[in-house]
Amino acid sequence: ATVYLAKREHDYWMGDVPRSELAKDVVKKYAGRLELFEPQALGGKTELLPDVRAWAAYGHTPGHTIFLVSSGKRQLLIWGDLTHAMAVQVPSPGVSVTYDVDPKEAAATRIAVFDYVVKNKIPVAGMHIPYPGVGTLFPAADAPFGFKMATGSKI
């Protein structure tokens, strides 16, 4: 299988500055099957693969990338580590966590992505979204955003 990795993300982990040896080891294991690419700006239309768009979502890491997957008119945004604490970051998207390499950029990116998915009514999936890991953001009366999981539970 080919592994697609944003060039900025690759360069961050593989550079001369000491970083996670685990990350370096994983990248080395995929040598020869690695496809480096430049993600587009949020909302870009060019496909990385058929029905898959890769958008820059920098801040959590210098090359953090989100992926919009589509099938016909159906879409799903896979946002990876855009959030880490949904109960805090959905109502207060300007809050970053210590894991974010650039907390200010991570917050600005999160707000822009939240606005985009609400405006375009795109469901999202991510690593730190409570079970089942998929849901929808919506404007909330008492906060900028609310979140409804695919199970119907709300944050």
XYZ file of N, CA, C and O in Angstrom:
620
model
N 0.838 -1.188 0.000
C 0.000 0.000 0.000
C 0.878 1.245 0.000
O 1.965 1.258 0.570
N 0.382 2.287 -0.603
C 1.061 3.573 -0.594
C 0.568 4.379 0.602
O -0.632 4.415 0.879
N 1.483 5.013 1.301
C 1.148 5.864 2.436
C 1.329 7.313 1.983
O 2.400 7.691 1.504
N 0.275 8.119 2.108
C 0.315 9.520 1.727
C 0.585 10.352 2.969
O -0.093 10.197 3.983
N 1.590 11.223 2.870
C 2.018 12.027 4.015
C 2.366 13.426 3.530
O 3.109 13.590 2.554
N 1.815 14.423 4.210
C 2.136 15.803 3.851
C 3.643 16.029 4.001
O 4.248 15.589 4.987
N 4.225 16.700 3.026
C 5.668 16.929 3.040
C 6.102 17.671 4.298
O 7.112 17.333 4.901
N 5.346 18.683 4.708
C 5.700 19.428 5.926
C 5.700 18.529 7.161
O 6.532 18.677 8.052
N 4.766 17.597 7.209
C 4.698 16.672 8.342
C 5.915 15.743 8.318
O 6.561 15.519 9.340
N 6.216 15.227 7.159
C 7.384 14.362 6.987
C 8.654 15.098 7.419
O 9.457 14.573 8.196
N 8.827 16.311 6.925
C 10.043 17.072 7.223
C 10.157 17.393 8.716
O 11.256 17.395 9.275
N 9.030 17.655 9.366
C 9.031 17.951 10.797
C 9.550 16.751 11.590
O 10.414 16.883 12.452
N 9.015 15.566 11.332
C 9.383 14.381 12.092
C 10.735 13.813 11.703
O 11.432 13.236 12.532
N 11.117 13.990 10.455
C 12.354 13.380 9.964
C 13.546 14.332 9.976
O 14.654 13.933 9.646
N 13.347 15.574 10.368
C 14.422 16.564 10.361
C 15.537 16.254 11.353
O 15.506 15.259 12.088
N 16.526 17.134 11.381
C 17.694 16.954 12.239
C 17.407 17.168 13.721
O 18.118 16.651 14.569
N 16.377 17.949 14.031
C 16.026 18.196 15.433
C 15.452 16.902 16.010
O 14.617 16.252 15.379
N 15.899 16.487 17.189
C 15.382 15.235 17.775
C 13.866 15.294 17.969
O 13.335 16.238 18.541
N 13.186 14.310 17.448
C 11.739 14.160 17.587
C 11.480 12.713 17.997
O 12.395 11.968 18.305
N 10.283 12.304 17.915
C 9.899 10.942 18.281
C 10.633 9.910 17.430
O 10.515 9.905 16.209
N 11.352 9.054 18.086
C 12.034 7.964 17.370
C 11.012 6.999 16.784
O 11.253 6.410 15.731
N 9.868 6.841 17.452
C 8.819 5.966 16.935
C 8.330 6.484 15.578
O 8.182 5.710 14.631
N 8.076 7.787 15.486
C 7.622 8.364 14.215
C 8.664 8.139 13.125
O 8.329 7.753 12.001
N 9.921 8.374 13.450
C 10.985 8.164 12.461
C 11.036 6.704 12.032
O 11.217 6.396 10.858
N 10.865 5.813 12.967
C 10.902 4.378 12.672
C 9.752 3.989 11.743
O 9.938 3.225 10.792
N 8.568 4.505 12.016
C 7.406 4.189 11.187
C 7.626 4.694 9.768
O 7.389 3.969 8.791
N 8.094 5.933 9.629
C 8.335 6.495 8.293
C 9.371 5.665 7.548
O 9.208 5.355 6.362
N 10.420 5.275 8.226
C 11.470 4.463 7.586
C 10.930 3.118 7.115
O 11.338 2.609 6.068
N 10.000 2.538 7.864
C 9.438 1.239 7.480
C 8.608 1.324 6.205
O 8.410 0.321 5.529
N 8.110 2.508 5.890
C 7.320 2.686 4.677
C 8.150 3.252 3.522
O 7.594 3.608 2.489
N 9.442 3.313 3.680
C 10.317 3.815 2.610
C 10.007 3.065 1.318
O 9.812 1.857 1.312
N 9.930 3.800 0.233
C 9.606 3.201 -1.049
C 8.112 3.130 -1.316
O 7.690 2.920 -2.450
N 7.296 3.291 -0.273
C 5.835 3.275 -0.425
C 5.221 4.582 0.069
O 4.016 4.677 0.274
N 6.076 5.582 0.254
C 5.657 6.867 0.793
C 5.450 7.864 -0.341
O 6.313 8.023 -1.201
N 4.306 8.513 -0.335
C 3.990 9.543 -1.320
C 3.830 10.852 -0.561
O 2.874 11.039 0.197
N 4.806 11.762 -0.729
C 4.723 13.068 -0.079
C 3.911 14.017 -0.950
O 4.006 13.974 -2.175
N 3.119 14.866 -0.309
C 2.276 15.795 -1.059
C 2.129 17.103 -0.292
O 2.448 17.177 0.891
N 1.633 18.109 -0.969
C 1.331 19.411 -0.367
C -0.184 19.533 -0.241
O -0.884 19.564 -1.252
N -0.715 19.564 0.977
C -2.162 19.729 1.111
C -2.597 21.116 0.645
O -1.821 22.072 0.682
N -3.834 21.201 0.225
C -4.413 22.463 -0.229
C -4.926 23.271 0.955
O -5.057 22.753 2.053
N -5.287 24.494 0.680
C -5.961 25.323 1.674
C -7.361 24.745 1.925
O -7.919 24.040 1.064
N -7.912 25.029 3.078
C -9.247 24.574 3.449
C -10.235 24.907 2.330
O -10.306 26.039 1.873
N -10.978 23.911 1.883
C -11.975 24.108 0.835
C -11.463 23.872 -0.574
O -12.228 23.954 -1.532
N -10.163 23.553 -0.720
C -9.598 23.313 -2.046
C -10.323 22.193 -2.777
O -10.840 21.262 -2.162
N -10.357 22.269 -4.092
C -11.152 21.333 -4.895
C -10.342 20.201 -5.535
O -10.902 19.225 -6.005
N -9.020 20.323 -5.555
C -8.206 19.309 -6.209
C -8.164 18.035 -5.375
O -7.944 18.072 -4.171
N -8.337 16.898 -6.047
C -8.345 15.619 -5.343
C -6.938 15.031 -5.251
O -6.197 15.029 -6.234
N -6.591 14.553 -4.067
C -5.336 13.833 -3.856
C -5.443 12.449 -4.498
O -4.528 11.966 -5.149
N -6.576 11.824 -4.293
C -6.963 10.540 -4.876
C -8.422 10.696 -5.300
O -9.085 11.644 -4.870
N -8.950 9.785 -6.105
C -10.364 9.919 -6.454
C -11.247 10.038 -5.204
O -11.147 9.221 -4.286
N -12.025 11.095 -5.157
C -12.974 11.371 -4.068
C -12.320 11.690 -2.732
O -12.977 11.624 -1.688
N -11.043 12.045 -2.727
C -10.340 12.417 -1.491
C -9.579 13.716 -1.721
O -8.749 13.818 -2.626
N -9.875 14.701 -0.874
C -9.143 15.978 -0.895
C -8.355 16.102 0.404
O -8.851 15.731 1.468
N -7.147 16.608 0.308
C -6.280 16.799 1.481
C -6.117 18.287 1.725
O -5.666 19.016 0.830
N -6.482 18.723 2.930
C -6.419 20.139 3.274
C -5.475 20.372 4.451
O -5.464 19.621 5.423
N -4.709 21.440 4.352
C -3.803 21.828 5.435
C -4.625 22.203 6.668
O -5.607 22.944 6.570
N -4.210 21.698 7.820
C -4.850 22.018 9.100
C -3.745 22.150 10.143
O -3.726 21.476 11.165
N -2.804 23.016 9.853
C -1.589 23.144 10.648
C -1.874 23.697 12.049
O -2.846 24.391 12.269
N -0.976 23.372 12.949
C -1.062 23.855 14.323
C -0.815 22.724 15.298
O 0.087 22.800 16.120
N -1.622 21.683 15.196
C -1.364 20.533 16.075
C 0.060 20.051 15.811
O 0.829 19.836 16.739
N 0.381 19.872 14.570
C 1.750 19.652 14.108
C 1.933 20.527 12.878
O 0.947 20.982 12.282
N 3.179 20.782 12.474
C 3.411 21.679 11.343
C 2.818 21.208 10.017
O 2.587 22.014 9.132
N 2.544 19.923 9.879
C 1.990 19.417 8.632
C 0.665 18.696 8.804
O 0.237 17.955 7.915
N -0.009 18.932 9.938
C -1.285 18.248 10.194
C -2.228 18.472 9.018
O -2.372 19.587 8.526
N -2.849 17.410 8.558
C -3.690 17.442 7.366
C -5.026 16.786 7.679
O -5.090 15.805 8.423
N -6.089 17.345 7.110
C -7.416 16.758 7.230
C -7.840 16.291 5.839
O -7.333 16.778 4.827
N -8.774 15.340 5.804
C -9.151 14.728 4.525
C -10.661 14.746 4.353
O -11.399 14.275 5.221
N -11.093 15.280 3.221
C -12.508 15.253 2.866
C -12.715 14.085 1.912
O -12.088 14.015 0.854
N -13.585 13.165 2.324
C -13.900 11.999 1.513
C -15.327 12.187 1.007
O -16.221 12.560 1.780
N -15.533 11.936 -0.281
C -16.876 12.128 -0.825
C -17.290 10.945 -1.681
O -16.458 10.200 -2.203
N -18.595 10.787 -1.780
C -19.187 9.783 -2.648
C -20.498 10.381 -3.135
O -21.446 10.518 -2.349
N -20.511 10.763 -4.378
C -21.688 11.476 -4.881
C -21.835 12.784 -4.117
O -20.890 13.544 -3.990
N -23.009 13.002 -3.528
C -23.242 14.224 -2.752
C -22.909 14.048 -1.274
O -22.969 14.997 -0.503
N -22.562 12.833 -0.867
C -22.244 12.568 0.543
C -20.777 12.887 0.806
O -19.906 12.612 -0.026
N -20.522 13.477 1.973
C -19.161 13.854 2.347
C -18.906 13.520 3.813
O -19.832 13.486 4.627
N -17.614 13.317 4.127
C -17.175 13.129 5.504
C -15.800 13.764 5.625
O -14.917 13.483 4.807
N -15.626 14.611 6.621
C -14.323 15.208 6.870
C -13.645 14.434 8.001
O -14.186 14.346 9.104
N -12.499 13.867 7.702
C -11.720 13.153 8.716
C -10.680 14.148 9.221
O -9.764 14.511 8.491
N -10.836 14.591 10.467
C -10.007 15.697 10.947
C -8.887 15.283 11.883
O -8.192 16.125 12.450
N -8.651 14.017 12.046
C -7.495 13.550 12.808
C -7.432 14.139 14.202
O -8.346 13.988 15.004
N -6.367 14.874 14.489
C -6.128 15.453 15.810
C -6.507 16.932 15.895
O -5.923 17.684 16.659
N -7.509 17.345 15.135
C -7.941 18.733 15.198
C -8.437 19.084 16.597
O -8.282 20.205 17.068
N -9.058 18.105 17.263
C -9.493 18.267 18.655
C -8.877 17.154 19.488
O -8.522 16.092 18.977
N -8.777 17.423 20.786
C -8.314 16.412 21.740
C -9.278 16.281 22.915
O -9.329 15.238 23.559
N -9.998 17.332 23.214
C -10.925 17.353 24.349
C -12.232 17.977 23.873
O -12.464 19.170 24.040
N -13.065 17.159 23.251
C -14.287 17.666 22.623
C -15.176 18.449 23.582
O -15.730 19.470 23.203
N -15.305 17.987 24.825
C -16.183 18.660 25.781
C -15.721 20.084 26.064
O -16.521 20.943 26.420
N -14.447 20.351 25.889
C -13.898 21.691 26.100
C -13.789 22.440 24.773
O -14.185 23.604 24.660
N -13.251 21.786 23.748
C -12.911 22.483 22.513
C -14.088 22.730 21.579
O -14.000 23.603 20.722
N -15.181 22.009 21.714
C -16.350 22.325 20.890
C -16.974 23.647 21.341
O -17.126 24.564 20.532
N -17.310 23.817 22.612
C -17.877 25.110 23.010
C -16.836 26.235 23.053
O -17.192 27.405 22.981
N -15.556 25.880 23.158
C -14.476 26.879 23.228
C -13.339 26.467 22.282
O -12.280 26.018 22.724
N -13.538 26.607 20.959
C -12.545 26.119 20.007
C -11.212 26.853 20.054
O -10.221 26.362 19.510
N -11.149 27.960 20.734
C -9.889 28.692 20.881
C -8.954 28.080 21.917
O -7.811 28.515 22.058
N -9.422 27.071 22.639
C -8.605 26.403 23.657
C -7.755 25.332 22.986
O -8.283 24.459 22.290
N -6.451 25.399 23.203
C -5.543 24.387 22.666
C -5.027 23.508 23.801
O -5.208 23.821 24.977
N -4.382 22.427 23.432
C -3.836 21.493 24.413
C -2.313 21.498 24.323
O -1.733 21.975 23.345
N -1.680 20.960 25.330
C -0.212 20.955 25.358
C 0.386 20.147 24.220
O 1.548 20.340 23.882
N -0.374 19.263 23.604
C 0.126 18.449 22.497
C 0.255 19.253 21.209
O 0.866 18.783 20.252
N -0.374 20.425 21.139
C -0.308 21.243 19.931
C 1.055 21.918 19.838
O 1.468 22.632 20.754
N 1.745 21.704 18.730
C 3.068 22.293 18.524
C 2.965 23.823 18.471
O 3.787 24.522 19.032
N 1.935 24.337 17.810
C 1.695 25.778 17.729
C 0.259 26.025 18.189
O -0.680 25.965 17.387
N 0.056 26.279 19.500
C -1.302 26.405 20.038
C -2.154 27.487 19.366
O -3.349 27.275 19.142
N -1.559 28.635 19.039
C -2.336 29.713 18.396
C -2.799 29.296 17.009
O -3.946 29.517 16.621
N -1.898 28.682 16.237
C -2.270 28.232 14.900
C -3.294 27.095 14.986
O -4.234 27.035 14.190
N -3.125 26.201 15.950
C -4.078 25.095 16.124
C -5.480 25.638 16.410
O -6.466 25.160 15.838
N -5.576 26.640 17.272
C -6.879 27.229 17.602
C -7.490 27.916 16.386
O -8.685 27.735 16.099
N -6.704 28.695 15.670
C -7.211 29.386 14.477
C -7.670 28.381 13.423
O -8.726 28.559 12.794
N -6.912 27.322 13.248
C -7.283 26.278 12.293
C -8.571 25.596 12.724
O -9.483 25.378 11.917
N -8.676 25.260 13.996
C -9.870 24.586 14.517
C -11.107 25.448 14.274
O -12.144 24.956 13.799
N -11.021 26.723 14.576
C -12.163 27.627 14.382
C -12.549 27.682 12.902
O -13.726 27.599 12.552
N -11.562 27.798 12.016
C -11.838 27.854 10.577
C -12.492 26.561 10.086
O -13.461 26.595 9.314
N -11.989 25.424 10.538
C -12.567 24.138 10.128
C -13.975 23.985 10.701
O -14.902 23.573 9.990
N -14.173 24.337 11.963
C -15.514 24.266 12.561
C -16.492 25.111 11.741
O -17.591 24.662 11.419
N -16.099 26.351 11.430
C -16.965 27.225 10.628
C -17.291 26.583 9.281
O -18.440 26.616 8.830
N -16.283 26.009 8.648
C -16.451 25.413 7.327
C -17.433 24.235 7.364
O -18.328 24.147 6.523
N -17.270 23.324 8.318
C -18.144 22.149 8.334
C -19.572 22.510 8.740
O -20.524 21.895 8.250
N -19.727 23.512 9.600
C -21.079 23.952 9.956
C -21.740 24.585 8.734
O -22.874 24.229 8.379
N -21.031 25.482 8.080
C -21.576 26.170 6.902
C -21.949 25.177 5.806
O -22.970 25.329 5.143
N -21.124 24.153 5.612
C -21.332 23.201 4.524
C -22.026 21.903 4.957
O -22.187 20.994 4.153
N -22.421 21.835 6.235
C -23.162 20.685 6.782
C -22.456 19.363 6.480
O -23.051 18.406 5.992
N -21.164 19.317 6.815
C -20.348 18.127 6.572
C -20.131 17.399 7.901
O -19.606 17.981 8.848
N -20.501 16.131 7.993
C -20.191 15.364 9.203
C -18.683 15.152 9.317
O -17.952 15.226 8.321
N -18.237 14.906 10.546
C -16.804 14.771 10.800
C -16.495 13.485 11.555
O -17.341 12.931 12.251
N -15.255 13.047 11.401
C -14.729 11.912 12.155
C -13.340 12.306 12.620
O -12.644 13.082 11.949
N -12.935 11.800 13.768
C -11.611 12.149 14.276
C -11.169 11.202 15.364
O -11.958 10.408 15.884
N -9.908 11.320 15.692
C -9.303 10.405 16.643
C -9.832 10.584 18.061
O -9.858 9.645 18.828
N -10.239 11.778 18.436
C -10.613 12.062 19.822
C -12.086 12.444 19.970
O -12.461 13.094 20.936
N -12.887 12.012 19.028
C -14.330 12.204 19.126
C -14.886 10.981 19.871
O -14.566 9.848 19.522
N -15.708 11.209 20.901
C -16.253 10.063 21.636
C -17.013 9.104 20.714
O -17.476 9.483 19.645
N -17.160 7.853 21.188
C -17.842 6.818 20.422
C -19.142 7.347 19.857
O -19.885 8.016 20.574
N -19.406 7.127 18.621
C -18.758 6.244 17.659
C -17.678 6.924 16.818
O -17.226 6.360 15.826
N -17.244 8.099 17.222
C -16.150 8.774 16.520
C -16.577 9.555 15.300
O -15.740 10.020 14.526
N -17.885 9.728 15.117
C -18.446 10.448 13.970
C -19.604 11.299 14.471
O -20.336 10.887 15.363
N -19.761 12.475 13.883
C -20.890 13.317 14.262
C -20.936 14.591 13.458
O -20.241 14.725 12.444
N -21.754 15.529 13.925
C -21.921 16.804 13.231
C -21.816 17.967 14.218
O -22.324 17.893 15.339
N -21.171 19.023 13.758
C -21.129 20.273 14.512
C -22.332 21.117 14.123
O -22.812 21.029 12.991
N -22.799 21.943 15.052
C -23.908 22.842 14.759
C -23.734 24.115 15.579
O -23.040 24.108 16.602
N -24.328 25.219 15.131
C -24.283 26.435 15.944
C -25.083 26.189 17.220
O -26.156 25.596 17.177
N -24.559 26.615 18.346
C -25.241 26.403 19.628
C -25.720 27.745 20.173
O -25.125 28.788 19.901
N -26.768 27.710 20.953
C -27.339 28.935 21.508
C -26.424 29.566 22.547
O -26.302 30.787 22.615
N -25.750 28.736 23.349
C -24.965 29.250 24.469
C -23.455 29.170 24.248
O -22.671 29.437 25.155
N -23.013 28.771 23.051
C -21.586 28.645 22.719
C -21.466 28.733 21.199
O -22.469 28.603 20.494
N -20.258 28.942 20.713
C -20.127 29.008 19.253
C -20.594 27.740 18.540
O -21.174 27.799 17.471
N -20.334 26.577 19.171
C -20.658 25.313 18.511
C -21.169 24.289 19.516
O -20.841 24.325 20.691
N -21.939 23.357 18.986
C -22.319 22.150 19.699
C -21.927 20.979 18.812
O -21.579 21.158 17.647
N -22.011 19.779 19.357
C -21.639 18.591 18.585
C -22.613 17.478 18.887
O -22.900 17.185 20.052
N -23.121 16.844 17.838
C -24.026 15.723 17.986
C -23.347 14.487 17.403
O -22.993 14.459 16.221
N -23.139 13.476 18.249
C -22.538 12.243 17.779
C -23.535 11.464 16.936
O -24.751 11.666 17.041
N -23.029 10.576 16.100
C -23.880 9.779 15.223
C -24.899 8.966 16.023
O -25.941 8.603 15.504
N -24.602 8.701 17.300
C -25.538 7.954 18.153
C -26.707 8.821 18.624
O -27.664 8.317 19.175
N -26.582 10.133 18.449
C -27.613 11.060 18.899
C -27.243 11.815 20.160
O -27.877 12.789 20.515
N -26.204 11.362 20.879
C -25.751 12.072 22.074
C -25.153 13.416 21.678
O -24.623 13.570 20.581
N -25.244 14.380 22.573
C -24.712 15.717 22.288
C -23.597 16.091 23.260
O -23.577 15.648 24.396
N -22.692 16.925 22.744
C -21.663 17.569 23.592
C -22.035 19.031 23.654
O -22.356 19.640 22.670
